[in-house]
Short mmCIF file of C-alpha atoms in Angstrom, two decimals:
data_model
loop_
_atom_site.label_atom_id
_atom_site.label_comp_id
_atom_site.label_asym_id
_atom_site.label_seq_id
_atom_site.Cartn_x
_atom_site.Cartn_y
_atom_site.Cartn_z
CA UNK A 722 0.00 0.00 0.00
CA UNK A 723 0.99 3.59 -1.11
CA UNK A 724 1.15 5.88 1.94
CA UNK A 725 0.25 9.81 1.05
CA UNK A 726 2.94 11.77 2.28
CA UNK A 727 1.74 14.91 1.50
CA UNK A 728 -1.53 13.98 3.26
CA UNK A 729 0.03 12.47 6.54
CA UNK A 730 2.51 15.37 6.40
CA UNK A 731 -0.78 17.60 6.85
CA UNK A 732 -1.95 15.76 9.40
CA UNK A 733 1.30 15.72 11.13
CA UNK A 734 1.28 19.40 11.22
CA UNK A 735 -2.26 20.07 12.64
CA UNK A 736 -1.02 18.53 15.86
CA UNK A 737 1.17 22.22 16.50
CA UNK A 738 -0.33 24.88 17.93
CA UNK A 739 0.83 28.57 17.83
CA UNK A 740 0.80 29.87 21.70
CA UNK A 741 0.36 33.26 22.39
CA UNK A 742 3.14 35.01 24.24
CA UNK A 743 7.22 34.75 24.43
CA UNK A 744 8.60 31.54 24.40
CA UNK A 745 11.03 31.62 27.45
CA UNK A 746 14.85 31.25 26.65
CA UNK A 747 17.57 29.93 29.20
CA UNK A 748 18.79 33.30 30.77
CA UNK A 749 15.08 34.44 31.27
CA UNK A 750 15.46 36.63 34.67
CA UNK A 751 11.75 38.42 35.15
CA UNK A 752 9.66 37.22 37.85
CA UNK A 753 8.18 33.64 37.87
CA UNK A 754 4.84 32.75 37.51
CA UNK A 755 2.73 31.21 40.45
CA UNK A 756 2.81 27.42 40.50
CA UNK A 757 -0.12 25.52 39.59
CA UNK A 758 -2.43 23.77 41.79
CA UNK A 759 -3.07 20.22 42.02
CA UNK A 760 -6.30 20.67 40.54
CA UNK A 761 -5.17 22.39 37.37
CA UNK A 762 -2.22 20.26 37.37
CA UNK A 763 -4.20 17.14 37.09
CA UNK A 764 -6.83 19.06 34.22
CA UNK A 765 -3.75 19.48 32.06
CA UNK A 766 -2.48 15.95 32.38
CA UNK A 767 -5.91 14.77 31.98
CA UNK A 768 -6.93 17.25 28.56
CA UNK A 769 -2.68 16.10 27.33
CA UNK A 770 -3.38 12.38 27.99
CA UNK A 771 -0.25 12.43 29.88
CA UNK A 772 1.18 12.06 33.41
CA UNK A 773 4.37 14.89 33.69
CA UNK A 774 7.56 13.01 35.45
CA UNK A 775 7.49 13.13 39.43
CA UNK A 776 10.10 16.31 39.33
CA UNK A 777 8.11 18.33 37.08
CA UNK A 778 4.98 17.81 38.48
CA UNK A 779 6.72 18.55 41.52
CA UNK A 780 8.35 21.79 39.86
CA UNK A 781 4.72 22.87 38.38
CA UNK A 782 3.31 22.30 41.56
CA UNK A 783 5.81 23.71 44.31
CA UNK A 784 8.39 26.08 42.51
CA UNK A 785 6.42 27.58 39.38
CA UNK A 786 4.00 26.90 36.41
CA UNK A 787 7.37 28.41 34.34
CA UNK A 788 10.35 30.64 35.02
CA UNK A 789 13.24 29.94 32.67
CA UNK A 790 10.83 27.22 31.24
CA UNK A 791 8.00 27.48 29.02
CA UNK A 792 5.26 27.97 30.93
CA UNK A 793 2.69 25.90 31.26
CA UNK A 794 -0.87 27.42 31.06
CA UNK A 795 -4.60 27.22 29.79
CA UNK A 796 -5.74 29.70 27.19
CA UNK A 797 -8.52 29.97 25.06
CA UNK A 798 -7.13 26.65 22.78
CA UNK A 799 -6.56 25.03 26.44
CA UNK A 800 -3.46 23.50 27.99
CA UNK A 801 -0.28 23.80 26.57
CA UNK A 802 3.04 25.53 26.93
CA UNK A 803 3.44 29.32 26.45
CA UNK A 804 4.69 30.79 23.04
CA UNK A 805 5.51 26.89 22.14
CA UNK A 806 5.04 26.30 18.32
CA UNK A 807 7.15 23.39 18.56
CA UNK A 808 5.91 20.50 20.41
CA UNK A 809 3.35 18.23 18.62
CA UNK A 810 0.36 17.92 21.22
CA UNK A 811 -1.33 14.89 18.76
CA UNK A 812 2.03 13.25 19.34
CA UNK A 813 2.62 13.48 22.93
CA UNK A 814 0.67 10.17 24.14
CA UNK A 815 2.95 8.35 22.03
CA UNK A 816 6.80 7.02 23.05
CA UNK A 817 9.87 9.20 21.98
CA UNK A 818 11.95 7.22 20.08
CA UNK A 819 16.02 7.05 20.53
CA UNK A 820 17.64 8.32 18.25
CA UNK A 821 19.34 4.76 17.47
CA UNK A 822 15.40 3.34 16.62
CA UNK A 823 15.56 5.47 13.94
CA UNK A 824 18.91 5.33 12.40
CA UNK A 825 18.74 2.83 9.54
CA UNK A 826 15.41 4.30 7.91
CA UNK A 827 16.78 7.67 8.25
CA UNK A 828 19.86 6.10 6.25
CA UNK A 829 17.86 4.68 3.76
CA UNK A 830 15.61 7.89 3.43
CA UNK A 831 18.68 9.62 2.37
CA UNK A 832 19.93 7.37 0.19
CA UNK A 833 16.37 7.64 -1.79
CA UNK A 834 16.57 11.21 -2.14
CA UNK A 835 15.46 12.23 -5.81
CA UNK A 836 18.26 13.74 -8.23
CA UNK A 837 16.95 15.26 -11.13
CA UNK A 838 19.82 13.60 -13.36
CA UNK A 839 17.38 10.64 -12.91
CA UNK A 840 14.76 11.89 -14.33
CA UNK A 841 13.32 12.43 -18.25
CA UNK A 842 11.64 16.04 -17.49
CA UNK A 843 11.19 18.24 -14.31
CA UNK A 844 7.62 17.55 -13.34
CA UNK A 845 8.30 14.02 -13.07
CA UNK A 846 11.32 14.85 -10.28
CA UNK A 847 9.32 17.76 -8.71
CA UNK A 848 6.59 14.76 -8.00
CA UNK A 849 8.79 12.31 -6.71
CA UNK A 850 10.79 15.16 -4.88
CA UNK A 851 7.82 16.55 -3.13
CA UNK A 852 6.72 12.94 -2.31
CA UNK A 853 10.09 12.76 -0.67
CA UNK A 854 9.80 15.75 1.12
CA UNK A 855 6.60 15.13 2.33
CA UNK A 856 7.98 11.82 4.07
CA UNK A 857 10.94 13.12 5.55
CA UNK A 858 9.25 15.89 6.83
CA UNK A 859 6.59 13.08 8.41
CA UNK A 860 10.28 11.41 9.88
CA UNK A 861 11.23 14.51 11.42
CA UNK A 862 7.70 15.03 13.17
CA UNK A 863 8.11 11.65 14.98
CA UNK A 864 11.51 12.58 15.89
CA UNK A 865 10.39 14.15 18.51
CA UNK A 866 7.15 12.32 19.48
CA UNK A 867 6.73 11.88 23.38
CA UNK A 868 8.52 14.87 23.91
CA UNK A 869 8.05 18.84 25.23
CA UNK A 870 9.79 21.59 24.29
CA UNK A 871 10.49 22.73 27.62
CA UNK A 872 13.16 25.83 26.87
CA UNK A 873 14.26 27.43 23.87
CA UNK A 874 17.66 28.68 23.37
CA UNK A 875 17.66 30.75 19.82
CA UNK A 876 18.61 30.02 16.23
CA UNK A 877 16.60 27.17 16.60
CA UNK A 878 17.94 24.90 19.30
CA UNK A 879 15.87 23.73 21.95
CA UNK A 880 15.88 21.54 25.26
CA UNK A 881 13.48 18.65 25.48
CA UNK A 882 11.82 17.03 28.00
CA UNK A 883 10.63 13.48 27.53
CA UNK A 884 7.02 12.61 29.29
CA UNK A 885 6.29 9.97 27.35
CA UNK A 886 7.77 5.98 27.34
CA UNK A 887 11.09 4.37 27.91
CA UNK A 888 13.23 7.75 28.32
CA UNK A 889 10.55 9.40 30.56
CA UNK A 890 11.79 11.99 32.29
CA UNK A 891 15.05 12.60 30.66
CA UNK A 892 16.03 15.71 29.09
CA UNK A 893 16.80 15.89 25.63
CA UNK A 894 19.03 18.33 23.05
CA UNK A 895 17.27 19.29 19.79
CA UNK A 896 20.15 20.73 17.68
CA UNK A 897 18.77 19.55 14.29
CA UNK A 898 19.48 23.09 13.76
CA UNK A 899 23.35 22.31 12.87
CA UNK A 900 24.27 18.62 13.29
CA UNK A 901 20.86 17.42 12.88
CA UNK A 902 20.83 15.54 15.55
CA UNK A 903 18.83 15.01 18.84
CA UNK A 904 21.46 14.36 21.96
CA UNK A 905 20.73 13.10 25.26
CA UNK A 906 21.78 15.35 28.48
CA UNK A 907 24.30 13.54 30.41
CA UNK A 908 25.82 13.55 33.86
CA UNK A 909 28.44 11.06 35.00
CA UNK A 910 27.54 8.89 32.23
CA UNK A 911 23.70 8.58 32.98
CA UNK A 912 20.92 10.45 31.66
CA UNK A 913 19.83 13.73 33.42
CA UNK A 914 16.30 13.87 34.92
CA UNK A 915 14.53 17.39 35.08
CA UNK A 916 14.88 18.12 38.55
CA UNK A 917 19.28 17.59 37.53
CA UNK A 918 18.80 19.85 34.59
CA UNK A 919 16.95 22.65 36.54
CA UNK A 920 19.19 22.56 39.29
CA UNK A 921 22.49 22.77 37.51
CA UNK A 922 21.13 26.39 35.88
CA UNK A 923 19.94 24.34 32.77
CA UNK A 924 22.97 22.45 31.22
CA UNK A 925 23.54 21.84 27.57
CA UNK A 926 25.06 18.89 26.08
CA UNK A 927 28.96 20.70 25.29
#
């Protein structure tokens, strides 16, 4: 069976939502908002089909609903994460993937990449290019399936926090941006939880 690219890559997409505010970058110093109580804690988690890890529950519910985060909030689209464009809410109920889960297919999506040398005219390799385009840009989507966008840091790298399988909990690098890769946060070897990454003033992965 065929799979539409261009149709799942639409689909993909509607899962983003466009939140209204400042998205909050690493060196954010104005005051923090209140935290959130338990009862709006457990409307968001019920409305995002999710349960946050223990320390950022714990964070939401004892510290603050943001700070140097992206705040989490309800508006008038309901829960979600202020000024976050980013995270894919349709995706969130389903486990982030390692990086390694994906390696081979991302080798062989490559490899498949149209060249127009290949082809007899140009609308024949603008077809099969967008086709291709469509898929990879369906890959990249699931890249980061299971996953928030918990901090921004500019030019388009971004700190991730995992809430959903294996790698709950653990914080996460995006910087497709240059190496297009996603990299794990470590410490000592091991992966870093939330509550490690918010207490060591938000470390990045160099």
């Amino acid at each position: 069976m065929t799979t539409d690219w261009a149709a799942e890559y639409r689909r993909m997409l509607q899962g983003h939502r466009h939140g209204a505010g400042e998205r909050t970058t690493g060196r954010h110093r104005e005051e923090p908002p209140a935290p959130l109580t338990t009862a709006e804690l457990r409307e968001a988690e019920e409305e995002l089909g999710i349960t946050f890890p223990e320390d950022y529950r714990d964070h939401l519910l004892r510290r603050s609903a943001g700070g140097r985060i992206n705040r989490l909030r309800r508006d008038a689209a309901g829960w979600g994460w202020d000024g976050d464009s980013d995270t894919n809410y349709d995706l969130l109920r389903t486990d982030f993937p390692h990086p390694d889960s994906y390696r081979a297919y991302e080798d062989d999506l490559d490899d498949r990449e149209p060249l127009e040398k290949d082809f007899a005219d140009g609308a024949a390799f603008q077809a099969a290019w967008d086709d291709w385009d469509n898929e990879y840009g369906v890959h990249q989507e699931r890249k980061t399936a299971g996953a928030v966008y918990i901090q921004e840091h500019g030019c388009g790298f971004s700190t991730l926090l995992v809430v959903t399988g294996p790698h709950r909990g653990t914080m996460w690098f995006d910087g497709r941006a240059t190496c297009d890769l996603i990299l794990p946060l470590l410490l000592n070897g091991g992966p870093v939880s939330f509550a490690e990454w918010i207490d060591r003033d938000y470390m990045t992965p160099w």
